Short mmCIF file of C-alpha atoms in Angstrom, two decimals:
data_model
loop_
_atom_site.label_atom_id
_atom_site.label_comp_id
_atom_site.label_asym_id
_atom_site.label_seq_id
_atom_site.Cartn_x
_atom_site.Cartn_y
_atom_site.Cartn_z
CA MET A 73 104.37 93.67 105.51
CA THR A 74 104.32 95.62 108.76
CA ASP A 75 102.53 94.82 112.01
CA GLN A 76 100.04 97.57 111.35
CA PRO A 77 96.48 96.23 111.30
CA ILE A 78 94.83 96.07 107.91
CA LYS A 79 92.03 98.61 107.39
CA ALA A 80 90.79 97.87 103.87
CA ILE A 81 90.90 95.43 100.98
CA ALA A 82 90.88 96.67 97.39
CA ILE A 83 90.27 94.23 94.53
CA GLY A 84 90.46 94.61 90.76
CA ALA A 85 89.14 92.06 88.28
CA SER A 86 88.25 91.93 84.61
CA ALA A 87 87.52 88.96 82.29
CA GLY A 88 86.46 86.07 84.53
CA ALA A 89 85.73 88.48 87.40
CA VAL A 90 82.28 87.23 88.30
CA GLN A 91 83.33 83.60 88.74
CA ALA A 92 86.38 84.53 90.81
CA LEU A 93 84.44 86.95 93.00
CA LEU A 94 81.64 84.41 93.43
CA LYS A 95 84.22 82.22 95.17
CA ILE A 96 85.76 84.95 97.34
CA LEU A 97 82.99 87.30 98.42
CA PRO A 98 80.36 84.79 99.67
CA ALA A 99 83.13 83.24 101.82
CA LEU A 100 83.49 86.39 103.90
CA PRO A 101 81.56 85.70 107.11
CA GLU A 102 79.05 87.76 109.05
CA GLY A 103 80.83 90.29 111.23
CA TYR A 104 83.81 90.52 108.87
CA PRO A 105 85.37 93.80 109.97
CA LEU A 106 87.06 95.17 106.84
CA PRO A 107 85.60 97.09 103.93
CA VAL A 108 86.10 95.48 100.51
CA LEU A 109 86.43 97.94 97.60
CA ILE A 110 86.05 96.44 94.14
CA VAL A 111 86.53 97.58 90.57
CA VAL A 112 85.29 95.23 87.87
CA HIS A 113 85.50 96.22 84.21
CA VAL A 114 81.93 96.41 82.95
CA PRO A 115 80.55 97.95 79.76
CA PRO A 116 79.73 101.63 80.31
CA ASP A 117 76.24 101.73 78.88
CA ARG A 118 74.75 98.95 80.90
CA ARG A 119 73.20 99.21 84.34
CA ASN A 120 75.58 97.69 86.80
CA ALA A 121 74.14 94.26 87.62
CA LEU A 122 76.98 93.24 89.94
CA VAL A 123 75.43 94.67 93.07
CA SER A 124 72.15 92.82 92.75
CA LEU A 125 73.94 89.60 91.78
CA PHE A 126 76.26 89.64 94.79
CA GLN A 127 73.58 90.84 97.20
CA THR A 128 71.86 87.51 96.78
CA LYS A 129 75.08 85.53 97.26
CA CYS A 130 76.87 87.33 100.12
CA VAL A 131 76.37 87.46 103.86
CA LEU A 132 77.91 90.94 104.00
CA PRO A 133 76.02 93.97 102.73
CA VAL A 134 76.84 94.75 99.09
CA LYS A 135 76.32 98.19 97.51
CA GLU A 136 77.46 100.53 94.79
CA ALA A 137 79.98 103.07 96.11
CA GLU A 138 78.56 106.61 96.23
CA ASP A 139 80.35 109.91 95.88
CA LYS A 140 81.50 111.29 99.28
CA GLU A 141 80.21 108.20 101.08
CA ARG A 142 82.09 107.25 104.23
CA ILE A 143 83.64 103.79 103.91
CA ILE A 144 82.28 101.38 106.53
CA GLY A 145 83.89 98.12 107.65
CA GLY A 146 82.15 94.87 106.77
CA THR A 147 80.67 96.29 103.57
CA ILE A 148 81.39 95.25 99.98
CA TYR A 149 81.47 98.20 97.58
CA PHE A 150 81.45 98.05 93.77
CA ALA A 151 82.50 100.95 91.56
CA PRO A 152 79.56 102.28 89.51
CA SER A 153 79.85 101.62 85.80
CA ASP A 154 81.47 104.38 83.73
CA TYR A 155 82.95 106.24 86.75
CA HIS A 156 86.38 105.96 88.31
CA LEU A 157 86.27 105.08 92.00
CA LEU A 158 88.77 106.89 94.24
CA VAL A 159 89.51 106.76 97.97
CA GLU A 160 90.09 110.05 99.80
CA ALA A 161 92.53 110.42 102.70
CA ASP A 162 89.62 110.86 105.13
CA GLY A 163 88.30 107.39 104.33
CA SER A 164 85.47 108.37 102.00
CA PHE A 165 84.86 107.64 98.33
CA ALA A 166 85.03 110.07 95.43
CA LEU A 167 83.89 109.41 91.87
CA SER A 168 85.31 110.95 88.74
CA LEU A 169 84.63 111.08 85.03
CA ASP A 170 88.26 111.63 84.16
CA GLU A 171 89.45 109.93 81.00
CA ALA A 172 89.63 106.17 80.81
CA VAL A 173 92.86 104.68 82.15
CA ASN A 174 94.08 101.57 80.32
CA HIS A 175 90.96 101.97 78.16
CA SER A 176 88.88 101.40 81.28
CA ARG A 177 86.53 103.45 83.40
CA PRO A 178 86.37 102.43 86.16
CA ALA A 179 90.08 101.62 86.17
CA ILE A 180 91.69 99.32 88.71
CA ASP A 181 94.82 101.48 88.75
CA VAL A 182 92.83 104.51 89.91
CA LEU A 183 91.26 102.61 92.82
CA LEU A 184 94.52 100.94 93.90
CA GLU A 185 96.64 104.09 93.62
CA THR A 186 94.27 106.27 95.60
CA ALA A 187 93.60 103.53 98.17
CA ALA A 188 97.36 103.08 98.58
CA ASP A 189 97.63 106.80 99.17
CA ALA A 190 94.82 106.80 101.72
CA TYR A 191 95.61 103.59 103.63
CA GLY A 192 99.36 103.08 103.09
CA PRO A 193 100.55 99.94 104.90
CA ALA A 194 97.02 99.22 106.12
CA LEU A 195 95.86 98.14 102.66
CA VAL A 196 95.63 94.77 100.96
CA GLY A 197 95.54 95.13 97.15
CA ILE A 198 94.50 92.18 94.98
CA VAL A 199 94.58 91.80 91.20
CA LEU A 200 92.48 88.90 89.90
CA THR A 201 91.79 87.35 86.50
CA GLY A 202 91.67 89.60 83.42
CA ALA A 203 92.73 90.05 79.82
CA ASN A 204 94.47 93.44 80.00
CA HIS A 205 97.15 95.26 82.05
CA ASP A 206 94.98 97.41 84.30
CA GLY A 207 95.94 97.17 87.97
CA ALA A 208 99.66 96.63 87.41
CA VAL A 209 100.70 100.21 88.17
CA GLY A 210 98.19 100.35 91.01
CA LEU A 211 99.43 97.18 92.65
CA ARG A 212 102.96 98.53 92.52
CA ALA A 213 101.69 101.64 94.34
CA VAL A 214 100.12 99.41 97.01
CA ALA A 215 103.44 97.67 97.61
CA ASP A 216 105.41 100.94 97.49
CA GLY A 217 103.08 102.36 100.12
CA GLY A 218 103.89 99.45 102.41
CA GLY A 219 100.64 97.56 101.82
CA MET A 220 100.24 93.87 101.02
CA ALA A 221 100.11 93.08 97.30
CA ILE A 222 98.46 89.88 96.07
CA VAL A 223 97.82 88.55 92.55
CA GLU A 224 95.71 85.59 91.58
CA ASP A 225 98.25 82.93 90.59
CA PRO A 226 98.57 83.39 86.80
CA THR A 227 99.11 79.65 86.33
CA VAL A 228 95.57 78.95 87.60
CA ALA A 229 93.70 82.21 86.92
CA GLN A 230 90.91 81.92 84.36
CA VAL A 231 92.56 84.66 82.28
CA PRO A 232 96.20 85.09 83.35
CA THR A 233 97.19 88.29 81.46
CA MET A 234 96.19 90.80 84.12
CA PRO A 235 97.61 89.09 87.23
CA ALA A 236 100.78 88.27 85.26
CA ALA A 237 101.21 91.93 84.27
CA ALA A 238 100.65 92.98 87.87
CA LEU A 239 103.23 90.47 89.08
CA ALA A 240 105.74 91.73 86.51
CA ALA A 241 105.22 95.34 87.63
CA CYS A 242 105.19 94.41 91.30
CA PRO A 243 107.54 91.44 91.85
CA SER A 244 106.97 91.50 95.60
CA ALA A 245 103.29 90.61 95.09
CA ARG A 246 102.31 87.16 96.35
CA PRO A 247 100.71 84.85 93.79
CA MET A 248 97.84 82.95 95.40
CA THR A 249 95.03 80.63 94.39
CA LEU A 250 91.51 81.84 95.12
CA ASP A 251 91.41 79.49 98.12
CA ASP A 252 94.63 80.99 99.47
CA ILE A 253 93.17 84.46 99.00
CA ILE A 254 90.06 83.50 100.95
CA PHE A 255 92.23 82.04 103.72
CA THR A 256 94.42 85.17 103.84
CA LEU A 257 91.43 87.51 103.97
CA SER A 258 89.70 85.50 106.67
CA LYS A 259 92.87 85.53 108.80
CA MET A 260 92.79 89.31 108.67
CA ALA A 261 89.43 89.28 110.34
CA THR A 262 90.97 87.85 113.49
CA THR A 263 94.03 90.07 113.88
CA MET B 85 109.95 101.74 102.09
CA GLN B 86 109.84 104.29 104.91
CA ASP B 87 111.37 106.80 102.50
CA ASP B 88 108.55 106.17 100.05
CA ILE B 89 106.00 106.80 102.75
CA LYS B 90 107.75 110.02 103.76
CA GLN B 91 107.92 111.00 100.11
CA HIS B 92 104.14 110.67 99.90
CA GLY B 93 103.74 113.01 102.87
CA VAL B 94 106.05 115.57 101.28
CA GLU B 95 104.06 115.46 98.04
CA ASP B 96 100.84 116.15 99.88
CA ILE B 97 102.42 119.23 101.49
CA GLU B 98 103.69 120.38 98.09
CA ILE B 99 100.22 119.99 96.57
CA GLN B 100 98.68 122.00 99.38
CA LEU B 101 101.22 124.77 98.82
CA LEU B 102 100.78 124.67 95.05
CA LEU B 103 97.00 125.07 95.35
CA GLU B 104 97.52 127.91 97.83
CA ALA B 105 99.89 129.63 95.36
CA LEU B 106 97.39 129.17 92.54
CA TYR B 107 94.73 130.82 94.67
CA GLN B 108 96.80 133.71 96.02
CA ARG B 109 98.44 134.53 92.70
CA TYR B 110 95.56 133.98 90.28
CA HIS B 111 92.41 133.55 92.42
CA TYR B 112 91.68 130.09 91.08
CA ASP B 113 90.58 128.16 94.12
CA PHE B 114 91.02 124.38 93.96
CA ARG B 115 91.71 124.03 97.66
CA HIS B 116 88.36 122.35 98.28
CA TYR B 117 88.31 120.14 95.24
CA ALA B 118 88.19 116.40 95.96
CA ARG B 119 91.84 115.85 96.65
CA ALA B 120 92.38 112.36 95.22
CA SER B 121 91.29 113.49 91.72
CA ILE B 122 93.26 116.72 91.88
CA LYS B 123 96.35 114.80 92.89
CA ARG B 124 96.05 112.41 89.94
CA ARG B 125 95.60 115.32 87.56
CA LEU B 126 98.54 117.20 89.05
CA ILE B 127 100.76 114.12 88.73
CA GLN B 128 99.76 113.93 85.07
CA ALA B 129 100.44 117.66 84.59
CA ARG B 130 103.81 117.40 86.34
CA GLY B 131 104.92 114.68 83.93
CA GLN B 132 103.59 116.26 80.76
CA LEU B 133 104.60 119.85 81.52
CA GLY B 134 108.06 118.59 82.45
CA PHE B 135 108.39 119.67 86.07
CA ALA B 136 110.63 117.62 88.34
CA SER B 137 108.43 118.22 91.39
CA PHE B 138 105.31 120.06 92.55
CA SER B 139 107.60 122.62 94.16
CA ALA B 140 109.18 123.30 90.77
CA MET B 141 105.70 123.58 89.30
CA GLN B 142 104.81 126.08 92.00
CA GLU B 143 107.82 128.20 91.15
CA GLY B 144 106.91 128.08 87.46
CA LEU B 145 103.35 129.06 88.28
CA LEU B 146 104.36 132.01 90.46
CA HIS B 147 107.01 133.45 88.13
CA ASP B 148 105.83 132.47 84.65
CA PRO B 149 102.19 133.35 83.94
CA SER B 150 102.23 131.17 80.80
CA THR B 151 102.19 128.16 83.14
CA LEU B 152 98.67 129.02 84.31
CA PRO B 153 96.58 128.17 81.23
CA ARG B 154 98.55 124.98 80.66
CA LEU B 155 97.96 123.85 84.23
CA LEU B 156 94.29 124.89 84.20
CA ASN B 157 93.64 122.58 81.29
CA TYR B 158 94.72 119.65 83.44
CA LEU B 159 92.77 120.78 86.48
CA THR B 160 89.45 121.67 84.88
CA VAL B 161 88.85 120.30 81.44
CA GLN B 162 86.36 117.56 81.36
CA VAL B 163 85.74 115.11 78.57
CA SER B 164 82.01 114.99 78.06
CA GLU B 165 79.45 113.89 75.52
CA MET B 166 76.32 115.34 73.98
CA PHE B 167 73.15 113.89 75.49
CA ARG B 168 75.23 111.92 77.98
CA ASP B 169 72.70 109.79 79.94
CA PRO B 170 69.85 110.07 77.41
CA ASP B 171 67.29 109.26 80.11
CA TYR B 172 68.15 112.54 81.85
CA PHE B 173 67.37 114.50 78.69
CA ARG B 174 64.25 112.44 78.11
CA ALA B 175 63.07 113.28 81.64
CA LEU B 176 63.71 116.98 80.98
CA ARG B 177 61.75 116.71 77.74
CA GLU B 178 58.81 114.78 79.12
CA LYS B 179 58.55 116.00 82.72
CA VAL B 180 60.24 119.41 83.05
CA ILE B 181 59.50 121.05 79.68
CA PRO B 182 55.69 120.96 80.23
CA HIS B 183 56.23 123.15 83.32
CA LEU B 184 58.67 125.46 81.55
CA ARG B 185 56.16 125.96 78.73
CA THR B 186 53.93 127.92 81.10
CA TYR B 187 56.51 130.75 81.42
CA PRO B 188 56.67 133.57 78.85
CA SER B 189 60.45 133.80 79.18
CA LEU B 190 63.03 131.36 80.50
CA LYS B 191 66.52 131.47 81.95
CA ILE B 192 68.63 128.32 81.88
CA TRP B 193 72.05 128.01 83.50
CA VAL B 194 74.57 125.38 82.44
CA ALA B 195 77.00 125.63 85.36
CA GLY B 196 80.46 124.27 84.60
CA CYS B 197 79.78 124.00 80.88
CA SER B 198 83.30 122.82 79.99
CA ASN B 199 83.54 122.37 76.20
CA GLY B 200 79.82 122.88 75.72
CA GLU B 201 78.45 119.39 75.00
CA GLU B 202 75.68 119.71 77.58
CA LEU B 203 74.85 123.26 76.45
CA TYR B 204 74.38 122.25 72.81
CA SER B 205 72.32 119.26 73.90
CA LEU B 206 69.97 121.57 75.81
CA ALA B 207 69.85 124.16 73.02
CA ILE B 208 68.85 121.43 70.54
CA LEU B 209 66.28 120.01 72.95
CA PHE B 210 64.74 123.45 73.55
CA ARG B 211 64.61 124.12 69.80
CA GLU B 212 62.91 120.78 69.21
CA GLU B 213 60.37 121.61 71.90
CA GLY B 214 59.73 125.09 70.50
CA LEU B 215 61.06 126.95 73.56
CA GLU B 216 64.39 128.22 72.25
CA GLN B 217 63.15 131.67 71.20
CA ARG B 218 61.89 132.53 74.67
CA THR B 219 65.00 131.23 76.43
CA ILE B 220 68.33 132.71 77.43
CA PHE B 221 71.04 130.17 78.21
CA TYR B 222 73.89 131.08 80.52
CA ALA B 223 76.92 128.87 80.00
CA THR B 224 79.61 129.36 82.61
CA ASP B 225 82.98 127.89 83.41
CA ILE B 226 86.17 128.98 85.14
CA ASN B 227 88.46 127.92 82.32
CA PRO B 228 88.74 130.50 79.49
CA ASP B 229 89.99 127.83 77.05
CA ALA B 230 86.94 125.68 77.77
CA LEU B 231 84.63 128.67 77.29
CA ARG B 232 86.27 129.39 73.94
CA ALA B 233 85.82 125.75 72.93
CA ALA B 234 82.18 125.86 74.01
CA GLU B 235 81.67 129.01 71.99
CA ALA B 236 83.26 127.37 68.95
CA GLY B 237 81.06 124.25 69.15
CA VAL B 238 83.41 121.99 67.24
CA TYR B 239 83.71 118.31 68.15
CA PRO B 240 85.63 115.37 66.70
CA LEU B 241 83.62 113.68 63.99
CA ASP B 242 84.35 110.25 65.43
CA GLN B 243 82.22 111.16 68.48
CA ILE B 244 79.17 111.99 66.41
CA ARG B 245 77.88 108.45 66.07
CA LYS B 246 77.63 108.14 69.84
CA PHE B 247 76.13 111.64 70.20
CA THR B 248 73.55 110.76 67.53
CA GLU B 249 72.56 107.54 69.28
CA SER B 250 72.17 109.31 72.62
CA HIS B 251 70.20 112.13 71.01
CA GLN B 252 67.78 109.61 69.49
CA ARG B 253 67.39 107.86 72.83
CA SER B 254 66.52 111.18 74.48
CA GLY B 255 63.29 111.26 72.47
CA ALA B 256 64.64 113.37 69.59
CA ARG B 257 62.19 115.12 67.27
CA SER B 258 64.88 115.78 64.65
CA SER B 259 68.17 114.42 63.41
CA LEU B 260 71.41 115.56 64.99
CA SER B 261 72.81 115.97 61.48
CA ASP B 262 70.44 118.94 61.05
CA TYR B 263 72.65 120.88 63.45
CA TYR B 264 76.22 120.42 62.25
CA THR B 265 78.33 120.33 59.14
CA ALA B 266 81.20 117.89 58.76
CA ASP B 267 84.53 119.48 57.98
CA TYR B 268 87.95 117.79 57.92
CA GLY B 269 87.16 115.23 60.60
CA ARG B 270 85.29 117.73 62.73
CA ALA B 271 81.62 118.41 63.33
CA VAL B 272 80.98 122.16 63.37
CA PHE B 273 77.72 122.98 65.14
CA ASP B 274 75.40 125.59 63.69
CA LYS B 275 76.08 129.03 65.16
CA SER B 276 72.35 129.74 65.36
CA LEU B 277 72.35 127.35 68.35
CA ARG B 278 74.43 129.96 70.15
CA SER B 279 72.24 132.95 69.34
CA ARG B 280 70.45 132.67 72.68
CA VAL B 281 73.55 131.82 74.72
CA VAL B 282 75.58 134.06 77.02
CA PHE B 283 79.03 132.64 77.72
CA SER B 284 80.57 133.83 80.94
CA ASP B 285 83.40 133.26 83.33
CA HIS B 286 81.92 132.19 86.67
CA SER B 287 83.26 130.19 89.60
CA LEU B 288 81.03 128.08 91.81
CA VAL B 289 83.76 128.38 94.42
CA THR B 290 84.22 132.12 94.69
CA ASP B 291 81.47 133.91 92.75
CA ALA B 292 77.93 134.82 93.82
CA ALA B 293 74.47 133.77 92.70
CA PHE B 294 73.06 135.36 89.57
CA GLY B 295 69.71 135.57 87.88
CA GLU B 296 66.40 133.93 88.61
CA MET B 297 66.88 130.66 86.81
CA HIS B 298 64.11 128.28 85.78
CA LEU B 299 66.51 125.39 85.25
CA ILE B 300 70.08 124.86 86.37
CA SER B 301 71.86 121.90 84.81
CA CYS B 302 75.13 121.07 86.53
CA ARG B 303 76.14 117.53 85.76
CA ASN B 304 79.24 115.78 87.03
CA VAL B 305 80.81 118.94 88.38
CA LEU B 306 80.00 118.45 92.06
CA ILE B 307 81.76 115.07 92.22
CA TYR B 308 85.02 117.00 91.87
CA PHE B 309 84.27 119.05 95.01
CA ASP B 310 84.66 118.12 98.65
CA ARG B 311 81.56 118.18 100.83
CA ASP B 312 82.00 121.77 102.01
CA LEU B 313 82.36 123.03 98.48
CA GLN B 314 79.42 120.92 97.27
CA ASP B 315 77.37 122.62 99.94
CA ARG B 316 78.48 126.07 98.83
CA ALA B 317 77.60 125.32 95.20
CA LEU B 318 74.20 123.89 96.15
CA GLY B 319 73.50 127.00 98.25
CA LEU B 320 74.37 129.09 95.21
CA PHE B 321 71.95 127.06 93.09
CA ARG B 322 69.21 127.44 95.68
CA ASP B 323 69.70 131.22 95.71
CA SER B 324 69.81 131.38 91.89
CA LEU B 325 66.60 129.44 91.24
CA ALA B 326 63.20 130.97 90.75
CA ARG B 327 60.41 129.59 92.91
CA LYS B 328 59.64 126.04 91.69
CA GLY B 329 62.74 126.15 89.47
CA PHE B 330 64.53 122.93 88.56
CA LEU B 331 68.00 121.62 89.32
CA GLY B 332 69.54 118.73 87.35
CA LEU B 333 72.61 116.93 88.67
CA GLY B 334 74.75 114.05 87.39
CA SER B 335 73.47 110.51 87.77
CA LYS B 336 75.85 109.77 90.67
CA GLU B 337 75.35 113.10 92.43
CA SER B 338 72.71 113.89 95.02
CA LEU B 339 71.58 116.36 97.64
CA ARG B 340 71.59 113.65 100.25
CA PHE B 341 74.67 114.80 102.15
CA SER B 342 73.86 118.51 101.86
CA GLN B 343 72.41 120.89 104.42
CA HIS B 344 70.44 122.43 101.54
CA ALA B 345 68.46 119.25 100.90
CA PRO B 346 65.31 120.68 102.62
CA SER B 347 65.20 123.50 100.04
CA PHE B 348 64.60 120.99 97.26
CA SER B 349 62.21 118.15 96.55
CA ASP B 350 62.73 115.17 94.27
CA PHE B 351 61.12 115.86 90.91
CA VAL B 352 62.45 112.95 88.84
CA ARG B 353 64.28 110.97 91.50
CA GLU B 354 66.08 108.45 89.30
CA GLU B 355 67.44 111.20 87.02
CA LYS B 356 68.52 113.47 89.91
CA ILE B 357 66.19 116.27 88.88
CA TYR B 358 65.10 118.39 91.83
CA GLN B 359 62.63 121.24 92.30
CA ARG B 360 63.19 124.32 94.45
CA GLN B 361 60.87 124.53 97.43
CA ASP B 362 59.93 127.51 99.55
CA SER B 363 61.37 126.28 102.85
#
């Protein structure tokens, strides 16, 4: 990791996502300066209920990411269901209906790869619990771009497959418990 | 690690140059497409077309015209579905069609029709509502292969179950199976659905407005454009719509960030259907 200040946090989660995120996101305090960009695998034909769920649990504003929206610090953004969420170099979102990646749309790889491209060393990428391999290639891109790569410790994750795959693809990633992740993210608020 | 970062910067320069070459040599202008998507598609094309770098791809593009159609298929072709977002088609049926019924003749533009799924959905909907015979559909795209596919109207049979479900949820007055015949794993749509359709090459980036449209349906095309290009396309739609004409966008697209927003009013807000205003 470099001394460059962190500008964004990108998180991917699949099976077990809601429970893991219910620990992390409500712990982010008022005035938290960084934007948090999240892809959760959700079924395509259902209205995305994540935003309303987390709005009631979080201090920070929670919203669905919109196409061409400028990314603002201290906001939690969820990818809309059935669209890929991408980050542009100018710090705004783009959506796409390109084919599913790893059988998923939104795909964690797409968010992490484009965020790594946009933020480089100023990005923290996190792969949480899940039952597939999405996010592994993306987390590697985060590390290759100089960013900080974190996986939920596969020995304690609710479903270890996804963080284990990410760790295998990106051996420099740090395995952490959810509590460690919360601690790490809160430290970033003060630097 | 520093080398990797530099490598990223070099790739971005190469992409810029490649898009410039594509424009100057063939007049296909992707320079204002949303860059993150274009980059992902180009990376895919580079791997599958077997180029070692974007610079090599640029050389191939400039000196070997057979590279163009292969590359275009990566840059433009969109996987879509018939009656994608059934609520949109239901809103057209229940809210927009009653207005369209009052016109003796109708012009409908499917802008960026890709392989034609949205076009056939509208043609079926208009037939069900008894408006097909007074309507001309304009189906446009920049990709000649996509236009040919749209004109053929052949889709994989394994998609039909989903199309059928969506069609029913749009308030169907008939069965989707009335409109196609199954043939070796493919669904071949009835050519009579195309009898009122004009297929044409048209670019929202470089071409001008045409016709006095009563409805323009352009779904999930604008998300691939940057803001400047979105604005150009929306200006084109404004200039191509008859007074009180309708514009339908994709469910995650809106006029909110556009300077042309005052020219439109919300008609069915939750389905992103707008109506042209006089302002």
